[in-house]
Amino acid sequence: MASVTEAATATRAGLGAFVLYFLYLGSLGFGGPVALAGFMHRDLVEERRWIAEEEYRLAMALAQIMPGPLAAQLAIAIGYFQHGVLGATAVGLAFIVPSFLMVVGISFAYVRFGGLWWMQALFYGIGAAVIAIIAIAAYKLSRSTNKRDPLLWAIFGALLIVTVWAQAELAEFFILAGLVVLFVRTKPGLRQGLAAGLGGAAVVAVIWLIERWFLHVGVGGQHVLLQILTFFTKAGAFVFGSGLAIVPFLQQGVVQQFGWLTEQQFLDAVAVAMITPGPVVITVAFIGYLVAGLMGAIAAGVGIFLPVYLFTIIPAPWFSRNRDNVQLKAFVQGATAAATGALSGAVVVLAIRAIYDIPTAVIGLVTFGVLWRYKIPEPIVVAVAAVVGLIVWPLVRSGVR
């Protein structure tokens, strides 16, 4: 149940409205986890006012602290806080299924026609445009979350630097940031402070153990569908931060460990994730399809999202019951500020990879300028960037040759 404070700032929407919104976001939400988190805040908090700022922060903190790709976990957490387990389930399916079906369709064409030569051309244009989309989303999310709070902006800056340096989003720092704000803002007594510190240390230890254990856990025998299901369940439980953090882990297993895909096929899989809407980790459906057809895609999808679902709905009741706790609110503020810094750092990391020559730099800058000045729907911008990529990429390739 929403608190009195939240009720004053948000109008509770029905489950059907939430399902329709996440169907839309899963069908037309381009840009990856950074942009999708920003879209949810813009649409649900600022424009429609279906959820309060505090509830969004609570969902964001839960999504960042627990393992699982950010966008899907944030959507499921919002669904739970609004409509319980049914809401989490319905919202999660609505968000995931549209992009899953799109990826299966692309996978069929990829197999049927011997590879998508135009995939690289599309990604060439879209990848650069997406950087502009997520940069603006990260800026707006950071500004609305941290406001004019110097402590939160300091945490933001620290996590931005850490993320760029480590090339990954480190969940341990979200816990640390939450504890910093908790101690600074609430000044707990000795017993409370000790309990909070030990609790934070325990969570960090659990995160570390999960990472170490899943790095070495075995996979399911010689049956390929069982291997796919087990490997992607491991991947879904392993990744902390945004879905982009899972890409290196997948590359190691899919290309090097099992030899399911060649390096080029894996790059095509990443491109599929970026040119389709919805969560980035939906690329696992492409991988599963190439390995074992439709059943492989389903096994990969179930494997990657089942841990995401469970790691959200299991701790969510505790978060919901204690949402008005002063210390939890302070912790959530710190963890959310850390999340905005990590997301902004991820923009820098992705920009270095996606913008690597003059044409991609021009596409990125023009897209940024257009979106900053005009309220053009992101799918239209992505479509235009795709056309530009189809035109420019062959010219770039011929110039290289």
Short mmCIF file of C-alpha atoms in Angstrom, two decimals:
data_model
loop_
_atom_site.label_atom_id
_atom_site.label_comp_id
_atom_site.label_asym_id
_atom_site.label_seq_id
_atom_site.Cartn_x
_atom_site.Cartn_y
_atom_site.Cartn_z
CA MET A 1 0.00 0.00 0.00
CA ALA A 2 1.28 3.46 -0.90
CA SER A 3 2.25 5.75 1.94
CA VAL A 4 0.45 9.02 2.69
CA THR A 5 3.38 10.98 1.24
CA GLU A 6 3.32 8.98 -1.97
CA ALA A 7 -0.44 9.21 -2.28
CA ALA A 8 -0.12 12.98 -2.35
CA THR A 9 2.22 12.91 -5.29
CA ALA A 10 1.04 9.91 -7.30
CA THR A 11 -2.26 8.60 -8.67
CA ARG A 12 -2.44 4.82 -8.49
CA ALA A 13 -3.06 3.27 -11.92
CA GLY A 14 -4.70 -0.08 -12.58
CA LEU A 15 -2.77 -3.21 -13.49
CA GLY A 16 -4.11 -3.10 -17.05
CA ALA A 17 -2.68 0.38 -17.58
CA PHE A 18 0.72 -0.73 -16.30
CA VAL A 19 0.70 -3.80 -18.55
CA LEU A 20 -0.16 -1.68 -21.60
CA TYR A 21 2.61 0.80 -20.76
CA PHE A 22 5.26 -1.90 -20.43
CA LEU A 23 4.03 -3.56 -23.61
CA TYR A 24 4.66 -0.23 -25.29
CA LEU A 25 8.07 0.18 -23.66
CA GLY A 26 9.07 -3.37 -24.55
CA SER A 27 7.97 -2.79 -28.15
CA LEU A 28 9.37 0.70 -28.76
CA GLY A 29 11.82 1.43 -25.92
CA PHE A 30 15.22 1.73 -27.60
CA GLY A 31 18.52 2.60 -25.98
CA GLY A 32 19.32 -0.15 -23.51
CA PRO A 33 19.16 -0.08 -19.70
CA VAL A 34 20.22 3.53 -19.15
CA ALA A 35 17.58 4.91 -21.50
CA LEU A 36 14.87 2.49 -20.34
CA ALA A 37 15.39 3.45 -16.68
CA GLY A 38 15.17 7.09 -17.72
CA PHE A 39 12.00 6.49 -19.75
CA MET A 40 10.31 4.79 -16.78
CA HIS A 41 11.13 7.76 -14.57
CA ARG A 42 10.01 10.28 -17.17
CA ASP A 43 6.78 8.50 -18.05
CA LEU A 44 5.66 7.01 -14.72
CA VAL A 45 6.95 9.61 -12.23
CA GLU A 46 7.11 12.95 -14.04
CA GLU A 47 4.41 12.82 -16.74
CA ARG A 48 1.73 10.28 -15.76
CA ARG A 49 2.43 10.47 -12.01
CA TRP A 50 1.46 6.82 -11.53
CA ILE A 51 4.22 6.26 -9.00
CA ALA A 52 5.93 8.57 -6.54
CA GLU A 53 9.58 9.56 -6.68
CA GLU A 54 10.25 7.62 -3.46
CA GLU A 55 8.78 4.43 -4.89
CA TYR A 56 10.86 4.76 -8.06
CA ARG A 57 13.99 5.20 -5.93
CA LEU A 58 13.03 2.15 -3.88
CA ALA A 59 12.63 0.06 -7.04
CA MET A 60 15.89 1.40 -8.47
CA ALA A 61 17.79 0.60 -5.28
CA LEU A 62 16.40 -2.94 -5.23
CA ALA A 63 17.27 -3.41 -8.92
CA GLN A 64 20.84 -2.20 -8.38
CA ILE A 65 21.57 -4.11 -5.19
CA MET A 66 20.29 -7.50 -6.33
CA PRO A 67 21.85 -9.41 -9.24
CA GLY A 68 20.08 -9.17 -12.57
CA PRO A 69 19.96 -6.85 -15.59
CA LEU A 70 18.76 -3.41 -14.52
CA ALA A 71 15.90 -2.57 -16.89
CA ALA A 72 13.97 -5.83 -16.47
CA GLN A 73 14.50 -5.86 -12.72
CA LEU A 74 13.39 -2.24 -12.36
CA ALA A 75 10.21 -2.97 -14.33
CA ILE A 76 9.42 -6.05 -12.24
CA ALA A 77 10.08 -4.15 -8.99
CA ILE A 78 7.73 -1.33 -10.03
CA GLY A 79 5.09 -3.92 -10.92
CA TYR A 80 5.48 -5.56 -7.50
CA PHE A 81 5.30 -2.34 -5.50
CA GLN A 82 2.14 -1.35 -7.33
CA HIS A 83 0.28 -4.67 -7.71
CA GLY A 84 2.13 -7.41 -5.85
CA VAL A 85 3.32 -10.70 -7.34
CA LEU A 86 0.64 -10.58 -10.06
CA GLY A 87 1.82 -7.10 -11.04
CA ALA A 88 5.46 -8.15 -11.09
CA THR A 89 4.64 -11.17 -13.27
CA ALA A 90 2.36 -9.34 -15.71
CA VAL A 91 4.66 -6.32 -16.05
CA GLY A 92 7.73 -8.52 -16.50
CA LEU A 93 6.10 -10.56 -19.28
CA ALA A 94 4.71 -7.45 -20.98
CA PHE A 95 8.16 -5.86 -20.99
CA ILE A 96 10.08 -8.94 -22.16
CA VAL A 97 7.80 -10.78 -24.64
CA PRO A 98 7.63 -8.14 -27.46
CA SER A 99 11.41 -7.89 -27.85
CA PHE A 100 11.73 -11.68 -27.47
CA LEU A 101 9.39 -12.21 -30.42
CA MET A 102 11.27 -9.63 -32.49
CA VAL A 103 14.61 -11.31 -31.76
CA VAL A 104 13.19 -14.73 -32.68
CA GLY A 105 12.02 -13.28 -36.01
CA ILE A 106 15.45 -11.78 -36.69
CA SER A 107 17.09 -15.06 -35.68
CA PHE A 108 14.94 -16.97 -38.17
CA ALA A 109 15.96 -14.56 -40.96
CA TYR A 110 19.60 -14.78 -39.91
CA VAL A 111 19.59 -18.58 -40.15
CA ARG A 112 17.41 -18.69 -43.27
CA PHE A 113 19.41 -16.21 -45.33
CA GLY A 114 22.90 -17.09 -44.13
CA GLY A 115 23.59 -14.04 -41.97
CA LEU A 116 22.39 -10.45 -41.94
CA TRP A 117 24.92 -8.41 -43.90
CA TRP A 118 22.91 -5.30 -43.14
CA MET A 119 23.10 -5.89 -39.40
CA GLN A 120 26.46 -4.14 -39.11
CA ALA A 121 25.19 -1.27 -41.23
CA LEU A 122 22.15 -0.81 -38.98
CA PHE A 123 24.23 -1.02 -35.83
CA TYR A 124 26.71 1.46 -37.28
CA GLY A 125 24.02 4.15 -37.40
CA ILE A 126 21.87 3.06 -34.48
CA GLY A 127 24.79 2.50 -32.11
CA ALA A 128 25.91 6.11 -32.43
CA ALA A 129 22.35 7.46 -32.10
CA VAL A 130 21.70 5.32 -29.05
CA ILE A 131 24.63 6.97 -27.27
CA ALA A 132 22.89 10.33 -27.62
CA ILE A 133 19.59 8.85 -26.40
CA ILE A 134 21.09 7.29 -23.29
CA ALA A 135 23.26 10.33 -22.55
CA ILE A 136 20.18 12.57 -22.38
CA ALA A 137 18.27 9.94 -20.38
CA ALA A 138 21.16 9.60 -17.90
CA TYR A 139 21.42 13.39 -17.53
CA LYS A 140 17.70 13.84 -16.84
CA LEU A 141 17.58 10.90 -14.44
CA SER A 142 20.64 12.16 -12.53
CA ARG A 143 19.31 15.71 -12.32
CA SER A 144 15.88 14.65 -11.06
CA THR A 145 17.33 12.12 -8.60
CA ASN A 146 20.17 14.12 -7.06
CA LYS A 147 18.59 17.57 -7.38
CA ARG A 148 20.89 20.10 -5.63
CA ASP A 149 22.18 17.75 -2.96
CA PRO A 150 26.00 18.03 -2.81
CA LEU A 151 26.42 14.68 -1.04
CA LEU A 152 24.42 12.82 -3.68
CA TRP A 153 26.32 14.55 -6.49
CA ALA A 154 29.62 13.62 -4.83
CA ILE A 155 28.51 9.98 -4.79
CA PHE A 156 27.38 10.35 -8.40
CA GLY A 157 30.85 11.62 -9.44
CA ALA A 158 32.66 8.89 -7.53
CA LEU A 159 30.60 6.10 -9.10
CA LEU A 160 30.93 7.61 -12.57
CA ILE A 161 34.73 7.49 -12.22
CA VAL A 162 34.71 3.97 -10.74
CA THR A 163 32.47 2.64 -13.53
CA VAL A 164 34.61 4.13 -16.29
CA TRP A 165 37.77 2.82 -14.63
CA ALA A 166 36.45 -0.69 -14.01
CA GLN A 167 34.46 -0.88 -17.29
CA ALA A 168 31.66 -2.42 -15.21
CA GLU A 169 28.99 -1.51 -12.67
CA LEU A 170 30.12 -2.76 -9.23
CA ALA A 171 27.25 -3.56 -6.87
CA GLU A 172 29.49 -3.33 -3.80
CA PHE A 173 29.79 0.42 -4.32
CA PHE A 174 25.98 0.83 -4.34
CA ILE A 175 25.92 -0.71 -0.85
CA LEU A 176 28.76 1.52 0.31
CA ALA A 177 27.07 4.65 -1.06
CA GLY A 178 23.83 3.75 0.70
CA LEU A 179 25.67 3.30 3.99
CA VAL A 180 27.48 6.64 3.59
CA VAL A 181 24.20 8.56 3.24
CA LEU A 182 22.60 6.50 6.03
CA PHE A 183 25.36 7.42 8.49
CA VAL A 184 25.61 11.06 7.40
CA ARG A 185 21.88 11.81 7.30
CA THR A 186 20.42 9.70 10.14
CA LYS A 187 23.41 9.56 12.54
CA PRO A 188 22.40 6.20 14.03
CA GLY A 189 23.38 5.19 17.55
CA LEU A 190 26.11 2.69 18.26
CA ARG A 191 23.82 -0.34 18.12
CA GLN A 192 21.96 0.81 15.00
CA GLY A 193 25.18 1.86 13.29
CA LEU A 194 26.82 -1.45 14.05
CA ALA A 195 23.78 -3.34 12.76
CA ALA A 196 23.71 -1.28 9.55
CA GLY A 197 27.45 -1.75 9.00
CA LEU A 198 27.30 -5.49 9.61
CA GLY A 199 24.23 -5.77 7.38
CA GLY A 200 26.01 -3.93 4.56
CA ALA A 201 29.10 -6.09 4.99
CA ALA A 202 26.93 -9.22 4.88
CA VAL A 203 25.27 -8.11 1.63
CA VAL A 204 28.66 -7.34 0.07
CA ALA A 205 29.91 -10.75 1.17
CA VAL A 206 26.85 -12.45 -0.37
CA ILE A 207 27.41 -10.57 -3.63
CA TRP A 208 31.06 -11.63 -3.67
CA LEU A 209 30.20 -15.27 -2.92
CA ILE A 210 27.52 -15.32 -5.63
CA GLU A 211 30.01 -13.97 -8.17
CA ARG A 212 32.71 -16.48 -7.17
CA TRP A 213 30.35 -19.46 -7.05
CA PHE A 214 28.64 -18.80 -10.35
CA LEU A 215 31.98 -18.27 -12.03
CA HIS A 216 32.92 -21.87 -11.27
CA VAL A 217 29.58 -23.70 -11.16
CA GLY A 218 29.25 -26.44 -13.78
CA VAL A 219 26.68 -26.72 -16.56
CA GLY A 220 24.13 -29.34 -17.46
CA GLY A 221 25.71 -32.37 -19.03
CA GLN A 222 25.57 -33.18 -22.73
CA HIS A 223 21.94 -32.23 -23.37
CA VAL A 224 22.16 -28.96 -25.26
CA LEU A 225 18.83 -27.50 -24.04
CA LEU A 226 19.79 -28.26 -20.45
CA GLN A 227 23.20 -26.70 -21.09
CA ILE A 228 21.56 -23.59 -22.51
CA LEU A 229 19.08 -23.32 -19.62
CA THR A 230 21.77 -23.85 -16.97
CA PHE A 231 24.32 -21.52 -18.54
CA PHE A 232 21.89 -18.63 -18.98
CA THR A 233 20.42 -19.12 -15.50
CA LYS A 234 23.98 -18.79 -14.25
CA ALA A 235 24.41 -15.66 -16.37
CA GLY A 236 21.16 -14.11 -15.10
CA ALA A 237 22.18 -14.67 -11.51
CA PHE A 238 25.76 -13.51 -12.07
CA VAL A 239 25.37 -10.06 -13.57
CA PHE A 240 25.12 -7.00 -11.34
CA GLY A 241 24.23 -3.57 -12.73
CA SER A 242 22.91 -3.05 -16.25
CA GLY A 243 22.33 -5.78 -18.82
CA LEU A 244 25.37 -4.49 -20.71
CA ALA A 245 27.59 -5.93 -17.97
CA ILE A 246 26.57 -9.44 -19.04
CA VAL A 247 28.11 -9.16 -22.53
CA PRO A 248 31.72 -10.07 -21.58
CA PHE A 249 30.45 -12.98 -19.48
CA LEU A 250 28.36 -14.29 -22.38
CA GLN A 251 31.25 -13.92 -24.80
CA GLN A 252 33.51 -16.03 -22.62
CA GLY A 253 30.97 -18.84 -22.30
CA VAL A 254 29.28 -18.81 -25.70
CA VAL A 255 32.40 -18.34 -27.85
CA GLN A 256 35.31 -19.65 -25.82
CA GLN A 257 33.89 -22.24 -23.42
CA PHE A 258 31.21 -23.97 -25.52
CA GLY A 259 32.05 -22.82 -29.05
CA TRP A 260 28.36 -22.37 -29.79
CA LEU A 261 28.97 -19.19 -31.83
CA THR A 262 31.87 -17.71 -33.74
CA GLU A 263 33.22 -14.31 -32.71
CA GLN A 264 31.39 -12.68 -35.64
CA GLN A 265 28.11 -14.38 -34.76
CA PHE A 266 28.45 -13.15 -31.19
CA LEU A 267 29.03 -9.58 -32.40
CA ASP A 268 25.90 -9.97 -34.52
CA ALA A 269 24.06 -11.11 -31.39
CA VAL A 270 25.12 -7.93 -29.56
CA ALA A 271 24.01 -5.89 -32.57
CA VAL A 272 20.60 -7.60 -32.46
CA ALA A 273 20.26 -6.55 -28.82
CA MET A 274 21.00 -2.92 -29.67
CA ILE A 275 18.73 -2.61 -32.71
CA THR A 276 15.72 -4.12 -30.95
CA PRO A 277 13.76 -2.43 -28.17
CA GLY A 278 13.41 -3.74 -24.64
CA PRO A 279 16.08 -5.20 -22.34
CA VAL A 280 19.56 -5.70 -23.82
CA VAL A 281 19.87 -9.21 -22.40
CA ILE A 282 17.20 -10.35 -24.85
CA THR A 283 20.18 -11.06 -27.09
CA VAL A 284 20.31 -14.44 -25.35
CA ALA A 285 17.28 -15.48 -27.40
CA PHE A 286 19.31 -14.93 -30.58
CA ILE A 287 22.14 -17.04 -29.18
CA GLY A 288 19.77 -19.78 -28.06
CA TYR A 289 18.05 -19.83 -31.45
CA LEU A 290 21.34 -20.22 -33.32
CA VAL A 291 22.32 -23.11 -31.05
CA ALA A 292 19.04 -25.06 -30.81
CA GLY A 293 16.26 -23.30 -32.73
CA LEU A 294 13.07 -22.00 -31.12
CA MET A 295 13.36 -24.25 -28.06
CA GLY A 296 16.91 -22.98 -27.57
CA ALA A 297 15.65 -19.38 -27.65
CA ILE A 298 12.94 -20.19 -25.10
CA ALA A 299 15.41 -22.03 -22.83
CA ALA A 300 17.83 -19.09 -22.97
CA GLY A 301 15.06 -16.57 -22.26
CA VAL A 302 13.70 -18.54 -19.29
CA GLY A 303 17.21 -19.05 -17.95
CA ILE A 304 18.21 -15.39 -18.09
CA PHE A 305 15.00 -13.91 -16.67
CA LEU A 306 14.02 -16.45 -13.99
CA PRO A 307 16.76 -15.29 -11.56
CA VAL A 308 15.85 -11.66 -12.34
CA TYR A 309 12.24 -12.36 -11.34
CA LEU A 310 13.08 -14.32 -8.19
CA PHE A 311 15.79 -11.89 -7.01
CA THR A 312 13.18 -9.12 -7.22
CA ILE A 313 10.00 -10.58 -5.72
CA ILE A 314 11.74 -12.38 -2.82
CA PRO A 315 13.31 -9.28 -1.15
CA ALA A 316 10.61 -6.86 -2.40
CA PRO A 317 8.16 -7.48 0.50
CA TRP A 318 10.79 -6.40 3.03
CA PHE A 319 11.54 -3.27 1.00
CA SER A 320 7.82 -2.54 0.73
CA ARG A 321 7.12 -3.00 4.45
CA ASN A 322 10.01 -0.75 5.46
CA ARG A 323 9.67 1.93 2.79
CA ASP A 324 8.89 4.62 5.41
CA ASN A 325 11.86 3.72 7.59
CA VAL A 326 14.12 6.77 7.87
CA GLN A 327 17.32 4.77 7.64
CA LEU A 328 16.11 2.77 4.62
CA LYS A 329 15.11 6.01 2.90
CA ALA A 330 18.61 7.41 3.48
CA PHE A 331 20.19 4.19 2.24
CA VAL A 332 18.00 4.23 -0.88
CA GLN A 333 19.00 7.84 -1.57
CA GLY A 334 22.67 6.89 -1.53
CA ALA A 335 22.22 3.71 -3.57
CA THR A 336 20.13 5.55 -6.16
CA ALA A 337 22.68 8.37 -6.45
CA ALA A 338 25.31 5.68 -6.98
CA ALA A 339 23.11 4.11 -9.64
CA THR A 340 22.86 7.38 -11.57
CA GLY A 341 26.64 7.75 -11.45
CA ALA A 342 27.15 4.18 -12.63
CA LEU A 343 24.65 4.63 -15.44
CA SER A 344 26.38 7.83 -16.56
CA GLY A 345 29.72 6.02 -16.44
CA ALA A 346 28.22 3.29 -18.61
CA VAL A 347 27.35 5.97 -21.17
CA VAL A 348 31.03 6.93 -21.37
CA VAL A 349 32.11 3.29 -21.72
CA LEU A 350 29.58 2.63 -24.46
CA ALA A 351 30.38 5.87 -26.29
CA ILE A 352 34.03 4.85 -26.58
CA ARG A 353 32.94 1.61 -28.25
CA ALA A 354 30.13 2.95 -30.46
CA ILE A 355 31.69 6.25 -31.66
CA TYR A 356 35.02 5.48 -33.27
CA ASP A 357 35.18 7.51 -36.50
CA ILE A 358 33.95 10.78 -38.00
CA PRO A 359 30.58 9.52 -39.37
CA THR A 360 29.55 7.92 -36.04
CA ALA A 361 30.63 11.07 -34.19
CA VAL A 362 28.48 13.19 -36.53
CA ILE A 363 25.50 10.85 -36.13
CA GLY A 364 25.84 10.96 -32.34
CA LEU A 365 26.19 14.74 -32.14
CA VAL A 366 23.33 15.45 -34.55
CA THR A 367 21.07 13.04 -32.68
CA PHE A 368 21.99 14.67 -29.38
CA GLY A 369 21.27 18.14 -30.73
CA VAL A 370 17.94 17.16 -32.25
CA LEU A 371 16.70 15.35 -29.13
CA TRP A 372 17.90 18.15 -26.87
CA ARG A 373 16.05 20.78 -28.90
CA TYR A 374 12.95 18.89 -30.04
CA LYS A 375 10.67 16.30 -28.43
CA ILE A 376 10.91 13.70 -31.17
CA PRO A 377 9.94 10.12 -30.21
CA GLU A 378 13.02 7.94 -29.84
CA PRO A 379 11.81 5.20 -32.25
CA ILE A 380 11.68 7.77 -35.08
CA VAL A 381 15.23 8.87 -34.30
CA VAL A 382 16.39 5.25 -34.24
CA ALA A 383 14.69 4.56 -37.59
CA VAL A 384 16.37 7.57 -39.21
CA ALA A 385 19.75 6.54 -37.77
CA ALA A 386 19.23 3.05 -39.18
CA VAL A 387 18.65 4.45 -42.67
CA VAL A 388 21.73 6.65 -42.35
CA GLY A 389 23.72 3.61 -41.29
CA LEU A 390 22.55 1.63 -44.33
CA ILE A 391 23.71 4.47 -46.59
CA VAL A 392 26.97 5.41 -44.88
CA TRP A 393 28.33 2.04 -43.76
CA PRO A 394 28.91 0.63 -47.31
CA LEU A 395 30.78 3.86 -48.19
CA VAL A 396 32.95 3.54 -45.08
CA ARG A 397 33.64 -0.12 -45.87
CA SER A 398 34.60 0.65 -49.46
CA GLY A 399 36.88 3.44 -48.24
CA VAL A 400 38.64 1.03 -45.87
CA ARG A 401 39.23 -1.44 -48.67
#
